[in-house]
Amino acid sequence: FVHVVREDPRRAGMLFAGTDNAVWWSLDDGAHWTKLRLDMPPAPVYWLVVQERFDDLVVATYGRGFYILDDLAPLRALDADVLAGRTVLVPPRAAYRFQRVQGIHSEASFVTGRDPRYGADINYVLADTTLPVRLTIEDAEGRVVRRLRPTRRRGVNRVWWDLRHPSPRAPRLRTRPPGRPWVPLDGRGERPLRSWDLDLVGGQQGPLAVPGVYTVRLRVGDEEFTEPLTVLKDPWSEGSMADIEAQVALSLRMRDQLDTIADLIDRMEWARVQLEDVQGALAGAEGAQALADEARRVEARAVEVEGALFDVHLTGAREDAFRSPMKLYGRFSALASDVGANSADFAPTEAQRQVHAVLSERLERARAAIDAFFAEDVARLN
C-alpha cells in the first residue's frame, strides 16, 4: 500500500512515495519508480517531508522511528544526460563550521539517533569507474587545503570533508625504550608513539578551516570540474572572524611544528636503528673494541638528544606518562588542543602565545642539537 506521496519543492516531477516497506522515488512524475530504502529497515512509511532549509528528506515510519536522507542535491542533478553517462560534480550546499558539544546535559532526550557526518558533503556522479579520480579542496588563493580520498562507484558518490586541514603526521618509533627489550615492534619493525591522553586531545587533529568560500576540484581522467563551497560561521558563536583567523593561523603553525618534530623523530629513529646494527656487527669482533665503545657512546648521545622531542622511556602503558616530564611533542599537542579544539572561536590568549614562543625556542634548540649530533658525533663514528 502507498501511504504518502510528496513532490520535491525544487524540482517539478520528482516524487517520493512511502509504502508498507520502503521509500520509492521517481524523476518523471511517477512513470518509473526506484527504491530509495538504502540502509533503512523494511518498515511502513506513513509520512514524508523535504526539510525546507537544508533540503533533507525526512521519513517517518510506523514502529521504527524516523530517518533522514541528507541533501537531495545529487538526486536533483540526475537528468537524461547524466543517466546516459555524463560525469557531474553536484554544486555542494553550504556547510556550517561549529564546535561540537556532546553530553548528558546537551542531548535532547535519552533516546538519540545518529547525527549526519560533520562537515560538507561532496557529491559527484561517475559513469566510467576505470578512470583515476582526484578530489581536492582549495582556498580563495588556489592553495590546496585538503586532498580527499574519493570513491569510484558507478552513479552517485558522496565524500565528506570534515572542514579540517590535514592532521599532523603521527611519529613512528623503530626502537625500543632504553632498558626495556620486551616492548614489541610490529611486523614492519615499528611501534606508535603513545602518550597519556594525546590520542584524545584535539591537538592531533587538523585545524578547522576559516569560514569563507572554497573551491571543490574534481578531476576524472582528463576532465576537470569545479564548484564553489561556502563554509559558514556558526551563527551562535560570539567569536569574530578576526578571532577565528588568528586561532587557525596559530593552529596551523603548531600543526607544521608537530610535523617537524615527527620528521626529527624519524631521522633519529633511523640513526638509532643503524647504531644498534653497528654494535651487533661489532660484537665479538677482534680488534674492534674501541669502535664498539664509540658506537655505544654515540647511541647514548642519540637517546639524549632525541629525548628532548618525546619521552624515550614510553612503552605504551598508561602509567608511563606519570614517570617523566612531557616533552616537546606532548606539549605542542596539548597547546594545539587548547588553542584550536577547546577555545571555541576565540583568538589565542596572551598566555598561550607566550607558551608557544617558549616551546618554539626549545624546538629550535632541539633541532640544532640534532644537527650537531650528525655533524659531529656521527661524522666522528663514520
Short mmCIF file of C-alpha atoms in Angstrom, two decimals, residues 118-120 146 148 160-165 208:
data_model
loop_
_atom_site.label_atom_id
_atom_site.label_comp_id
_atom_site.label_asym_id
_atom_site.label_seq_id
_atom_site.Cartn_x
_atom_site.Cartn_y
_atom_site.Cartn_z
CA TYR A 118 30.22 16.68 10.38
CA GLY A 119 31.20 18.99 7.56
CA ALA A 120 30.42 19.30 3.87
CA ARG A 146 42.73 19.22 1.78
CA LEU A 148 40.12 13.91 -0.06
CA TRP A 160 32.63 14.17 3.28
CA TRP A 161 35.09 16.94 4.08
CA ASP A 162 35.22 17.46 7.84
CA LEU A 163 36.17 21.14 7.25
CA ARG A 164 39.65 20.47 8.62
CA HIS A 165 43.14 20.96 7.33
CA LEU A 208 39.10 23.71 11.28
#
